[in-house]
mmCIF file of C-alpha atoms and ligand atoms in Angstrom:
data_model
loop_
_atom_site.group_PDB
_atom_site.id
_atom_site.type_symbol
_atom_site.label_atom_id
_atom_site.label_comp_id
_atom_site.label_asym_id
_atom_site.label_seq_id
_atom_site.Cartn_x
_atom_site.Cartn_y
_atom_site.Cartn_z
ATOM 1 C CA MET M 1 62.168 -67.442 -52.477
ATOM 2 C CA LYS M 2 59.189 -66.764 -54.550
ATOM 3 C CA ASN M 3 56.227 -64.219 -53.881
ATOM 4 C CA ILE M 4 53.522 -65.374 -50.721
ATOM 5 C CA THR M 5 50.190 -65.035 -50.332
ATOM 6 C CA LEU M 6 49.700 -63.006 -47.512
ATOM 7 C CA ILE M 7 47.162 -62.246 -45.809
ATOM 8 C CA ALA M 8 46.840 -59.308 -43.639
ATOM 9 C CA THR M 9 43.218 -59.258 -41.503
ATOM 10 C CA ALA M 10 40.757 -56.974 -40.321
ATOM 11 C CA ALA M 11 38.038 -55.867 -38.259
ATOM 12 C CA MET M 12 34.775 -56.378 -39.120
ATOM 13 C CA GLY M 13 34.036 -53.030 -41.749
ATOM 14 C CA LEU M 14 37.560 -52.033 -41.094
ATOM 15 C CA GLU M 15 38.171 -54.306 -44.651
ATOM 16 C CA SER M 16 38.489 -50.720 -47.058
ATOM 17 C CA VAL M 17 40.910 -48.907 -44.877
ATOM 18 C CA VAL M 18 43.387 -52.099 -44.454
ATOM 19 C CA ALA M 19 43.067 -52.879 -48.404
ATOM 20 C CA GLN M 20 43.764 -49.035 -48.597
ATOM 21 C CA GLU M 21 46.919 -49.421 -46.192
ATOM 22 C CA VAL M 22 47.972 -52.108 -48.375
ATOM 23 C CA LYS M 23 47.689 -50.331 -51.768
ATOM 24 C CA GLN M 24 50.076 -47.558 -50.802
ATOM 25 C CA LEU M 25 52.487 -49.868 -49.689
ATOM 26 C CA GLY M 26 52.631 -50.817 -53.190
ATOM 27 C CA TYR M 27 51.391 -54.220 -53.390
ATOM 28 C CA GLU M 28 47.683 -54.825 -55.373
ATOM 29 C CA VAL M 29 44.630 -56.659 -53.075
ATOM 30 C CA THR M 30 41.569 -58.334 -53.201
ATOM 31 C CA VAL M 31 39.028 -57.755 -50.351
ATOM 32 C CA GLU M 32 37.056 -60.362 -48.493
ATOM 33 C CA ASN M 33 35.201 -60.692 -45.426
ATOM 34 C CA GLY M 34 37.786 -59.329 -43.354
ATOM 35 C CA LYS M 35 41.147 -59.974 -44.866
ATOM 36 C CA VAL M 36 42.492 -58.508 -47.501
ATOM 37 C CA ILE M 37 44.248 -61.065 -49.547
ATOM 38 C CA PHE M 38 47.769 -59.963 -51.766
ATOM 39 C CA GLU M 39 50.909 -61.277 -53.106
ATOM 40 C CA ALA M 40 53.830 -59.671 -52.515
ATOM 41 C CA PRO M 41 58.105 -60.738 -51.852
ATOM 42 C CA VAL M 42 58.882 -61.554 -48.647
ATOM 43 C CA SER M 43 59.844 -58.567 -48.029
ATOM 44 C CA ALA M 44 56.450 -56.828 -47.570
ATOM 45 C CA ILE M 45 55.884 -59.567 -44.470
ATOM 46 C CA PRO M 46 58.229 -57.018 -42.101
ATOM 47 C CA ARG M 47 57.065 -54.099 -43.982
ATOM 48 C CA CYS M 48 53.430 -54.616 -43.345
ATOM 49 C CA ASN M 49 53.769 -55.579 -39.560
ATOM 50 C CA LEU M 50 54.888 -52.781 -39.023
ATOM 51 C CA TRP M 51 52.889 -50.389 -41.026
ATOM 52 C CA LEU M 52 49.871 -51.061 -41.575
ATOM 53 C CA ARG M 53 48.018 -49.395 -38.446
ATOM 54 C CA THR M 54 44.277 -50.592 -38.945
ATOM 55 C CA ALA M 55 45.114 -54.589 -39.672
ATOM 56 C CA ASP M 56 44.736 -57.440 -36.763
ATOM 57 C CA ARG M 57 47.630 -59.020 -38.267
ATOM 58 C CA VAL M 58 49.486 -59.788 -40.997
ATOM 59 C CA LYS M 59 49.084 -63.929 -42.044
ATOM 60 C CA VAL M 60 50.709 -65.859 -44.005
ATOM 61 C CA LEU M 61 49.085 -68.027 -46.423
ATOM 62 C CA VAL M 62 50.148 -71.583 -46.561
ATOM 63 C CA GLY M 63 47.410 -73.455 -48.445
ATOM 64 C CA LYS M 64 43.704 -73.631 -49.515
ATOM 65 C CA PHE M 65 41.889 -77.191 -49.973
ATOM 66 C CA ASN M 66 38.342 -78.413 -49.252
ATOM 67 C CA ALA M 67 38.413 -81.695 -46.999
ATOM 68 C CA THR M 68 34.793 -83.120 -45.957
ATOM 69 C CA THR M 69 37.657 -86.097 -43.997
ATOM 70 C CA PHE M 70 40.075 -86.023 -41.875
ATOM 71 C CA ASP M 71 42.563 -88.200 -44.069
ATOM 72 C CA GLU M 72 41.782 -85.656 -46.578
ATOM 73 C CA LEU M 73 43.412 -82.967 -44.324
ATOM 74 C CA PHE M 74 45.738 -84.996 -43.375
ATOM 75 C CA GLU M 75 46.697 -85.902 -46.805
ATOM 76 C CA SER M 76 46.348 -82.387 -48.267
ATOM 77 C CA THR M 77 47.560 -80.889 -45.030
ATOM 78 C CA LYS M 78 50.672 -82.879 -45.246
ATOM 79 C CA ALA M 79 51.298 -82.226 -49.602
ATOM 80 C CA LEU M 80 51.824 -78.192 -48.884
ATOM 81 C CA PRO M 81 56.080 -76.693 -47.763
ATOM 82 C CA TRP M 82 56.150 -76.412 -44.651
ATOM 83 C CA GLU M 83 59.517 -76.687 -44.898
ATOM 84 C CA GLU M 84 59.555 -73.423 -46.924
ATOM 85 C CA PHE M 85 58.235 -71.680 -43.635
ATOM 86 C CA ILE M 86 58.788 -74.063 -40.575
ATOM 87 C CA ALA M 87 63.004 -74.073 -39.383
ATOM 88 C CA GLU M 88 63.953 -77.393 -37.916
ATOM 89 C CA ASP M 89 64.024 -75.606 -34.372
ATOM 90 C CA GLY M 90 60.650 -74.047 -35.471
ATOM 91 C CA GLN M 91 57.764 -74.520 -32.644
ATOM 92 C CA PHE M 92 54.641 -74.459 -34.186
ATOM 93 C CA PRO M 93 51.484 -75.032 -32.471
ATOM 94 C CA VAL M 94 48.239 -75.397 -33.446
ATOM 95 C CA SER M 95 44.644 -73.536 -33.047
ATOM 96 C CA GLY M 96 41.164 -74.076 -35.283
ATOM 97 C CA LYS M 97 38.431 -72.506 -36.046
ATOM 98 C CA SER M 98 35.740 -75.013 -37.862
ATOM 99 C CA ILE M 99 32.596 -73.021 -39.391
ATOM 100 C CA LYS M 100 29.067 -75.169 -40.688
ATOM 101 C CA SER M 101 32.418 -77.734 -41.795
ATOM 102 C CA GLN M 102 31.868 -81.172 -41.918
ATOM 103 C CA LEU M 103 35.166 -81.945 -39.929
ATOM 104 C CA HIS M 104 33.069 -79.608 -37.092
ATOM 105 C CA SER M 105 36.063 -80.866 -33.834
ATOM 106 C CA VAL M 106 38.063 -78.294 -33.729
ATOM 107 C CA PRO M 107 40.518 -80.080 -31.174
ATOM 108 C CA ASP M 108 40.187 -82.875 -34.092
ATOM 109 C CA CYS M 109 40.986 -80.370 -36.697
ATOM 110 C CA GLN M 110 44.102 -79.390 -34.881
ATOM 111 C CA LYS M 111 45.741 -82.695 -33.719
ATOM 112 C CA ILE M 112 45.933 -84.081 -37.109
ATOM 113 C CA VAL M 113 47.335 -80.987 -38.745
ATOM 114 C CA LYS M 114 49.867 -80.697 -35.880
ATOM 115 C CA LYS M 115 50.745 -84.363 -36.686
ATOM 116 C CA SER M 116 50.671 -84.183 -40.306
ATOM 117 C CA ILE M 117 52.741 -80.977 -40.414
ATOM 118 C CA ALA M 118 55.309 -82.654 -38.647
ATOM 119 C CA GLU M 119 55.602 -85.373 -40.686
ATOM 120 C CA ARG M 120 56.210 -83.909 -43.367
ATOM 121 C CA LEU M 121 59.421 -81.595 -41.294
ATOM 122 C CA LYS M 122 60.528 -84.856 -40.420
ATOM 123 C CA LEU M 123 60.989 -85.591 -43.574
ATOM 124 C CA LYS M 124 62.194 -82.846 -45.582
ATOM 125 C CA TYR M 125 64.573 -82.733 -42.338
ATOM 126 C CA GLY M 126 65.654 -86.180 -41.534
ATOM 127 C CA MET M 127 64.576 -86.595 -37.988
ATOM 128 C CA VAL M 128 63.917 -90.422 -36.692
ATOM 129 C CA SER M 129 62.847 -89.108 -33.168
ATOM 130 C CA LYS M 130 60.137 -86.197 -32.822
ATOM 131 C CA MET M 131 60.867 -82.778 -33.942
ATOM 132 C CA PRO M 132 62.859 -80.364 -31.054
ATOM 133 C CA GLU M 133 60.325 -77.110 -31.389
ATOM 134 C CA THR M 134 63.217 -75.167 -28.920
ATOM 135 C CA GLY M 135 63.666 -72.679 -31.616
ATOM 136 C CA ALA M 136 61.056 -69.684 -32.427
ATOM 137 C CA LEU M 137 57.684 -69.877 -32.887
ATOM 138 C CA TYR M 138 55.167 -70.518 -35.802
ATOM 139 C CA LYS M 139 52.010 -69.944 -34.880
ATOM 140 C CA ILE M 140 49.441 -71.824 -37.368
ATOM 141 C CA GLU M 141 46.350 -72.322 -37.373
ATOM 142 C CA VAL M 142 43.782 -73.862 -38.925
ATOM 143 C CA ALA M 143 39.988 -72.474 -40.047
ATOM 144 C CA LEU M 144 37.545 -74.417 -41.340
ATOM 145 C CA LEU M 145 34.309 -72.442 -43.604
ATOM 146 C CA LYS M 146 32.125 -75.352 -45.388
ATOM 147 C CA ASP M 147 34.730 -77.494 -46.074
ATOM 148 C CA GLU M 148 37.723 -75.213 -46.768
ATOM 149 C CA VAL M 149 40.858 -75.681 -45.149
ATOM 150 C CA THR M 150 42.607 -72.408 -44.470
ATOM 151 C CA LEU M 151 46.282 -72.884 -43.242
ATOM 152 C CA THR M 152 47.998 -69.499 -41.992
ATOM 153 C CA LEU M 153 50.809 -68.941 -40.249
ATOM 154 C CA ASP M 154 50.795 -65.525 -37.651
ATOM 155 C CA THR M 155 53.751 -63.707 -39.002
ATOM 156 C CA SER M 156 52.586 -60.758 -36.420
ATOM 157 C CA GLY M 157 52.719 -62.459 -32.423
ATOM 158 C CA THR M 158 51.039 -60.336 -30.493
ATOM 159 C CA GLY M 159 48.038 -58.867 -32.418
ATOM 160 C CA LEU M 160 49.351 -55.341 -34.705
ATOM 161 C CA HIS M 161 46.668 -52.952 -32.184
ATOM 162 C CA LYS M 162 49.300 -53.554 -29.231
ATOM 163 C CA ARG M 163 52.208 -50.511 -30.577
ATOM 164 C CA GLY M 164 53.746 -51.272 -27.379
ATOM 165 C CA TYR M 165 53.098 -47.363 -25.600
ATOM 166 C CA ARG M 166 49.769 -48.501 -23.449
ATOM 167 C CA VAL M 167 51.500 -47.881 -19.880
ATOM 168 C CA GLY M 168 47.364 -47.411 -18.737
ATOM 169 C CA GLN M 169 44.259 -47.507 -19.544
ATOM 170 C CA GLY M 170 40.465 -45.424 -18.392
ATOM 171 C CA ASP M 171 37.715 -48.179 -18.630
ATOM 172 C CA ALA M 172 36.419 -48.696 -22.302
ATOM 173 C CA PRO M 173 40.136 -47.668 -24.341
ATOM 174 C CA LEU M 174 39.599 -46.964 -28.143
ATOM 175 C CA LYS M 175 41.398 -50.203 -29.766
ATOM 176 C CA GLU M 176 44.594 -48.870 -31.381
ATOM 177 C CA THR M 177 43.830 -50.005 -35.076
ATOM 178 C CA MET M 178 40.140 -48.493 -34.907
ATOM 179 C CA ALA M 179 41.229 -45.009 -33.606
ATOM 180 C CA ALA M 180 44.115 -44.800 -36.662
ATOM 181 C CA ALA M 181 41.369 -46.011 -38.923
ATOM 182 C CA LEU M 182 38.999 -43.121 -37.589
ATOM 183 C CA VAL M 183 41.457 -41.408 -38.248
ATOM 184 C CA LEU M 184 42.561 -42.304 -41.784
ATOM 185 C CA LEU M 185 38.404 -42.363 -42.758
ATOM 186 C CA THR M 186 38.973 -38.489 -42.045
ATOM 187 C CA ASN M 187 40.424 -36.016 -44.196
ATOM 188 C CA TRP M 188 42.854 -34.701 -41.875
ATOM 189 C CA LYS M 189 46.452 -33.031 -42.938
ATOM 190 C CA ALA M 190 48.747 -32.429 -40.425
ATOM 191 C CA GLU M 191 48.898 -28.773 -41.282
ATOM 192 C CA TYR M 192 45.227 -28.715 -39.665
ATOM 193 C CA THR M 193 44.138 -28.661 -35.802
ATOM 194 C CA PHE M 194 42.834 -31.582 -33.969
ATOM 195 C CA ILE M 195 40.952 -32.041 -31.377
ATOM 196 C CA ASP M 196 39.388 -35.044 -28.819
ATOM 197 C CA PRO M 197 37.562 -33.671 -26.525
ATOM 198 C CA PHE M 198 36.862 -37.035 -24.836
ATOM 199 C CA CYS M 199 40.514 -38.393 -25.386
ATOM 200 C CA GLY M 200 40.451 -41.274 -22.637
ATOM 201 C CA SER M 201 44.193 -42.020 -22.693
ATOM 202 C CA GLY M 202 44.260 -40.652 -25.174
ATOM 203 C CA THR M 203 44.191 -43.276 -27.624
ATOM 204 C CA ILE M 204 43.010 -41.196 -30.528
ATOM 205 C CA PRO M 205 45.453 -37.867 -30.623
ATOM 206 C CA ILE M 206 48.132 -40.529 -29.959
ATOM 207 C CA GLU M 207 47.312 -42.201 -33.710
ATOM 208 C CA ALA M 208 47.063 -38.938 -34.935
ATOM 209 C CA ALA M 209 50.376 -37.250 -34.425
ATOM 210 C CA LEU M 210 51.929 -40.510 -34.902
ATOM 211 C CA ILE M 211 50.152 -40.336 -38.584
ATOM 212 C CA GLY M 212 50.824 -36.631 -38.640
ATOM 213 C CA GLN M 213 54.674 -37.036 -38.670
ATOM 214 C CA ASN M 214 54.201 -40.740 -40.411
ATOM 215 C CA ILE M 215 55.946 -43.189 -37.907
ATOM 216 C CA ALA M 216 55.465 -46.305 -39.247
ATOM 217 C CA PRO M 217 53.632 -47.859 -35.816
ATOM 218 C CA GLY M 218 54.903 -50.659 -34.844
ATOM 219 C CA PHE M 219 58.510 -49.270 -34.683
ATOM 220 C CA ASN M 220 58.098 -49.929 -30.998
ATOM 221 C CA ARG M 221 57.356 -53.591 -30.479
ATOM 222 C CA ASP M 222 58.667 -56.710 -31.078
ATOM 223 C CA PHE M 223 57.046 -59.517 -33.981
ATOM 224 C CA ALA M 224 56.938 -63.149 -34.409
ATOM 225 C CA SER M 225 58.314 -63.627 -37.397
ATOM 226 C CA GLU M 226 61.978 -61.372 -36.118
ATOM 227 C CA ASN M 227 63.368 -64.610 -35.726
ATOM 228 C CA TRP M 228 62.219 -66.457 -38.841
ATOM 229 C CA ALA M 229 65.412 -67.651 -40.871
ATOM 230 C CA PHE M 230 63.493 -67.640 -43.831
ATOM 231 C CA ILE M 231 62.672 -63.381 -43.984
ATOM 232 C CA ARG M 232 66.393 -62.917 -44.042
ATOM 233 C CA ASN M 233 67.524 -60.388 -40.932
ATOM 234 C CA LYS M 234 68.305 -57.864 -44.036
ATOM 235 C CA HIS M 235 64.505 -57.656 -44.896
ATOM 236 C CA TRP M 236 63.699 -56.479 -41.018
ATOM 237 C CA GLN M 237 66.730 -54.536 -41.322
ATOM 238 C CA LYS M 238 65.666 -52.658 -44.141
ATOM 239 C CA ALA M 239 62.247 -52.899 -43.155
ATOM 240 C CA PHE M 240 63.019 -50.242 -40.279
ATOM 241 C CA GLU M 241 65.212 -48.302 -42.499
ATOM 242 C CA GLU M 242 62.619 -47.025 -44.354
ATOM 243 C CA ALA M 243 60.818 -46.614 -41.340
ATOM 244 C CA GLU M 244 63.720 -44.996 -39.766
ATOM 245 C CA ASP M 245 64.046 -42.339 -43.539
ATOM 246 C CA LEU M 246 60.153 -41.992 -43.953
ATOM 247 C CA ALA M 247 59.087 -40.758 -40.503
ATOM 248 C CA ASN M 248 59.146 -36.624 -40.252
ATOM 249 C CA TYR M 249 59.715 -35.630 -36.650
ATOM 250 C CA ASP M 250 59.716 -31.872 -37.520
ATOM 251 C CA GLN M 251 56.362 -32.089 -38.377
ATOM 252 C CA LYS M 252 54.313 -29.507 -36.358
ATOM 253 C CA LEU M 253 51.254 -30.555 -35.301
ATOM 254 C CA GLU M 254 48.913 -29.372 -32.818
ATOM 255 C CA ILE M 255 47.458 -31.945 -31.351
ATOM 256 C CA ILE M 256 44.774 -30.719 -28.286
ATOM 257 C CA GLY M 257 43.124 -34.214 -26.411
ATOM 258 C CA SER M 258 40.625 -33.361 -23.328
ATOM 259 C CA ASP M 259 39.227 -34.893 -20.904
ATOM 260 C CA ILE M 260 36.738 -33.921 -18.173
ATOM 261 C CA ASP M 261 38.653 -36.770 -15.700
ATOM 262 C CA HIS M 262 42.056 -35.892 -14.888
ATOM 263 C CA ASN M 263 43.741 -39.056 -14.234
ATOM 264 C CA LEU M 264 42.523 -40.402 -17.925
ATOM 265 C CA ILE M 265 44.554 -36.576 -18.653
ATOM 266 C CA LYS M 266 47.720 -38.030 -16.792
ATOM 267 C CA VAL M 267 47.529 -41.605 -18.327
ATOM 268 C CA ALA M 268 47.598 -39.814 -21.619
ATOM 269 C CA SER M 269 50.421 -38.038 -20.967
ATOM 270 C CA ASP M 270 52.250 -41.171 -20.138
ATOM 271 C CA ASN M 271 51.090 -43.306 -22.890
ATOM 272 C CA ALA M 272 52.675 -41.045 -25.118
ATOM 273 C CA ILE M 273 55.203 -40.558 -23.636
ATOM 274 C CA GLU M 274 56.098 -43.908 -23.825
ATOM 275 C CA ALA M 275 55.344 -43.664 -27.904
ATOM 276 C CA GLY M 276 57.849 -40.986 -27.957
ATOM 277 C CA LEU M 277 55.934 -38.578 -28.848
ATOM 278 C CA GLY M 278 57.011 -36.662 -25.708
ATOM 279 C CA ASP M 279 54.987 -33.202 -25.350
ATOM 280 C CA LEU M 280 54.094 -33.307 -28.978
ATOM 281 C CA ILE M 281 50.526 -32.917 -27.934
ATOM 282 C CA THR M 282 48.858 -30.809 -26.207
ATOM 283 C CA TRP M 283 46.659 -33.006 -22.824
ATOM 284 C CA LYS M 284 44.206 -30.452 -20.754
ATOM 285 C CA GLN M 285 41.813 -31.982 -18.070
ATOM 286 C CA MET M 286 37.851 -30.000 -18.652
ATOM 287 C CA GLN M 287 34.570 -30.001 -19.348
ATOM 288 C CA VAL M 288 33.382 -30.593 -23.603
ATOM 289 C CA LYS M 289 31.373 -27.891 -22.614
ATOM 290 C CA ASP M 290 33.868 -25.435 -21.820
ATOM 291 C CA LEU M 291 35.931 -26.441 -25.147
ATOM 292 C CA PHE M 292 37.532 -22.732 -27.144
ATOM 293 C CA ILE M 293 37.932 -22.906 -30.527
ATOM 294 C CA ARG M 294 40.182 -20.376 -31.305
ATOM 295 C CA ASN M 295 41.887 -21.135 -35.104
ATOM 296 C CA GLU M 296 38.688 -20.674 -38.070
ATOM 297 C CA ASN M 297 39.961 -24.674 -40.002
ATOM 298 C CA GLY M 298 39.791 -27.948 -37.608
ATOM 299 C CA TYR M 299 39.286 -31.154 -37.006
ATOM 300 C CA ILE M 300 37.919 -33.382 -34.140
ATOM 301 C CA VAL M 301 38.015 -36.995 -34.005
ATOM 302 C CA THR M 302 36.124 -38.131 -31.018
ATOM 303 C CA ASN M 303 34.967 -41.287 -29.237
ATOM 304 C CA PRO M 304 32.537 -40.238 -26.277
ATOM 305 C CA PRO M 305 30.160 -41.833 -23.739
ATOM 306 C CA TYR M 306 28.386 -44.468 -25.312
ATOM 307 C CA GLY M 307 25.525 -44.474 -22.715
ATOM 308 C CA GLU M 308 25.719 -48.041 -22.001
ATOM 309 C CA ARG M 309 28.738 -48.013 -20.327
ATOM 310 C CA LEU M 310 29.852 -45.253 -18.666
ATOM 311 C CA SER M 311 26.905 -43.012 -17.931
ATOM 312 C CA ASP M 312 23.640 -43.460 -18.242
ATOM 313 C CA LYS M 313 21.223 -42.411 -21.582
ATOM 314 C CA GLU M 314 20.103 -39.363 -19.794
ATOM 315 C CA ALA M 315 23.335 -38.082 -19.163
ATOM 316 C CA VAL M 316 24.405 -39.208 -21.793
ATOM 317 C CA ALA M 317 22.059 -37.056 -24.407
ATOM 318 C CA ALA M 318 22.994 -33.984 -22.247
ATOM 319 C CA LEU M 319 26.993 -34.126 -22.595
ATOM 320 C CA TYR M 320 25.754 -34.577 -26.890
ATOM 321 C CA LYS M 321 23.886 -30.448 -26.389
ATOM 322 C CA ASP M 322 26.642 -29.687 -24.398
ATOM 323 C CA PHE M 323 28.628 -30.908 -27.791
ATOM 324 C CA GLY M 324 26.416 -29.653 -30.087
ATOM 325 C CA ASP M 325 26.210 -25.642 -28.585
ATOM 326 C CA VAL M 326 30.130 -25.691 -28.902
ATOM 327 C CA MET M 327 30.318 -26.931 -32.447
ATOM 328 C CA LYS M 328 27.012 -24.895 -33.852
ATOM 329 C CA ASN M 329 29.135 -22.148 -34.054
ATOM 330 C CA HIS M 330 31.975 -23.386 -35.954
ATOM 331 C CA PRO M 331 30.888 -24.528 -38.773
ATOM 332 C CA THR M 332 34.296 -24.837 -40.976
ATOM 333 C CA TRP M 333 35.733 -27.175 -39.333
ATOM 334 C CA SER M 334 35.400 -30.703 -39.536
ATOM 335 C CA ILE M 335 33.901 -32.696 -37.006
ATOM 336 C CA TYR M 336 33.082 -36.882 -36.237
ATOM 337 C CA VAL M 337 31.714 -38.443 -33.656
ATOM 338 C CA ILE M 338 32.016 -43.001 -33.123
ATOM 339 C CA THR M 339 28.539 -43.838 -30.735
ATOM 340 C CA ALA M 340 26.416 -46.240 -30.388
ATOM 341 C CA PHE M 341 23.336 -43.970 -28.902
ATOM 342 C CA ALA M 342 20.552 -44.046 -32.018
ATOM 343 C CA ALA M 343 19.302 -40.038 -31.525
ATOM 344 C CA PHE M 344 22.816 -38.563 -31.413
ATOM 345 C CA GLU M 345 22.427 -36.063 -34.191
ATOM 346 C CA LYS M 346 19.539 -35.310 -32.208
ATOM 347 C CA GLN M 347 21.238 -34.289 -29.179
ATOM 348 C CA PHE M 348 24.403 -33.127 -30.982
ATOM 349 C CA GLY M 349 21.549 -30.348 -33.442
ATOM 350 C CA MET M 350 22.893 -30.938 -36.393
ATOM 351 C CA GLU M 351 22.704 -33.818 -39.640
ATOM 352 C CA ALA M 352 25.810 -35.603 -40.550
ATOM 353 C CA THR M 353 27.535 -34.961 -44.057
ATOM 354 C CA LYS M 354 27.985 -39.250 -43.312
ATOM 355 C CA LYS M 355 27.459 -41.780 -41.734
ATOM 356 C CA ARG M 356 29.112 -45.188 -41.718
ATOM 357 C CA LYS M 357 28.974 -48.479 -39.393
ATOM 358 C CA LEU M 358 31.594 -49.782 -37.618
ATOM 359 C CA PHE M 359 32.204 -52.260 -35.106
ATOM 360 C CA ASN M 360 33.664 -51.697 -31.432
ATOM 361 C CA GLY M 361 34.480 -54.494 -30.563
ATOM 362 C CA PHE M 362 31.061 -56.292 -30.499
ATOM 363 C CA ILE M 363 29.287 -52.790 -30.200
ATOM 364 C CA GLU M 364 27.760 -51.854 -34.435
ATOM 365 C CA THR M 365 28.394 -48.231 -33.704
ATOM 366 C CA ASN M 366 27.471 -45.245 -36.449
ATOM 367 C CA TYR M 367 30.526 -43.107 -37.298
ATOM 368 C CA TYR M 368 28.334 -39.822 -37.493
ATOM 369 C CA GLN M 369 31.303 -36.903 -40.189
ATOM 370 C CA TYR M 370 30.176 -33.733 -40.655
ATOM 371 C CA PHE M 371 32.535 -31.814 -43.173
ATOM 372 C CA GLY M 372 32.719 -28.538 -42.306
ATOM 373 C CA GLU M 373 32.546 -25.563 -44.503
ATOM 374 C CA ARG M 374 34.809 -24.045 -46.250
ATOM 375 C CA SER M 375 35.470 -20.940 -47.332
HETATM 376 C C1 SAM G 401 34.769 -43.682 -24.405
HETATM 377 S S1 SAM G 401 36.388 -42.555 -23.125
HETATM 378 C C2 SAM G 401 36.833 -42.614 -24.147
HETATM 379 C C3 SAM G 401 37.906 -44.237 -24.432
HETATM 380 C C4 SAM G 401 39.421 -43.283 -25.386
HETATM 381 N N1 SAM G 401 38.920 -43.239 -27.012
HETATM 382 C C5 SAM G 401 40.204 -43.966 -25.074
HETATM 383 O O1 SAM G 401 40.990 -44.811 -26.188
HETATM 384 O O2 SAM G 401 40.246 -43.581 -24.426
HETATM 385 C C6 SAM G 401 35.279 -41.597 -23.307
HETATM 386 C C7 SAM G 401 35.768 -39.928 -22.353
HETATM 387 O O3 SAM G 401 34.831 -39.897 -22.135
HETATM 388 C C8 SAM G 401 35.026 -38.565 -20.992
HETATM 389 N N2 SAM G 401 33.897 -37.745 -20.858
HETATM 390 C C9 SAM G 401 32.786 -38.161 -19.788
HETATM 391 N N3 SAM G 401 32.101 -37.132 -18.902
HETATM 392 C C10 SAM G 401 33.022 -35.887 -19.924
HETATM 393 C C11 SAM G 401 32.659 -34.407 -20.154
HETATM 394 N N4 SAM G 401 31.584 -33.937 -19.932
HETATM 395 N N5 SAM G 401 33.440 -33.531 -21.209
HETATM 396 C C12 SAM G 401 34.548 -34.264 -21.749
HETATM 397 N N6 SAM G 401 34.879 -35.034 -21.225
HETATM 398 C C13 SAM G 401 33.913 -36.725 -21.050
HETATM 399 C C14 SAM G 401 35.323 -40.312 -20.209
HETATM 400 O O4 SAM G 401 35.730 -40.000 -18.977
HETATM 401 C C15 SAM G 401 35.749 -40.869 -20.866
HETATM 402 O O5 SAM G 401 37.968 -40.680 -20.658
#
């Protein structure tokens, strides 16, 4: 099969991080709101699903066209080469969304697209009766934006944030894709000590350990397109072999996760074991004010309470002050904090070198970055 067009979907604000990851896998990209688009051979589907740490999903772009009537939607959908992707017995449910478009009834758009694809497949596969839909799952999405229709196939299945290691969680866990992005937005290298003093269920230290040992984040899970006939099995096999070859299990790491809540320390440790990281990460029950830093250089990457969901504003302000008081004595450390608390720098007692707006789910946050002094 010739090259196909793939879309790695990204949370708002993370497009450039996803783009960087796709480029590192060897593909040229263009970036749009919420998506990174690239042309690639079919083998990119297994590789991207296995390796992308910060993308939500990997989709195949089947077609794009304008439609303002159901007839146009039907005919243009039918003109696309669906049989190149969907096997004779494939199941192809259609989901949809419509924004600022004349065709605003999403259920109708879904129905038309479904009917149109079924008609094309029946013709191509020489079937008289209904398509059997007993085989592999090909989730189709019809998305309309200002009358432009985009038809995609979801190659990932469950969202890529589900790495397969989260056996437990706290009240406000960070999405794995976001935790990986927070680490990738730093210059941390595996030689440096890494601490998350508000680690909760351990997402940030676990993602850092996976990055530190170059372990593919999708190594522990399945993907919808593993059963698709047009991606030959050898591509999946090769991608898994590549991931195994590139993993550096001998890389020494000093990664510490601590939290005031001892129950969460147990959850974090269980999650790390499930991720196959065993005792690679040190977990400690500890308050941030007792944080003891002995190395000269290191990185802190953390997601403390924001005072919105977990505790009240005053308590959080005091917490940030405690945290700042500890870190004041370690100007050579680099510190990265994601929070929605507006007066963070004031409470922390230091002005950030750099700030970046990020959305943690629907919460607008800032990622405060303090670059450590280097001697
Ligand atoms: C937003 S959650 C972190 C979630 C984590 N990133 C995850 O993915 O599960 C903030 C954490 O800070 C912890 N915490 C609250 N006060 C603390 C303190 N004084 N010292 C250390 N940890 C504290 C809470 O127990 C909670 O787990």
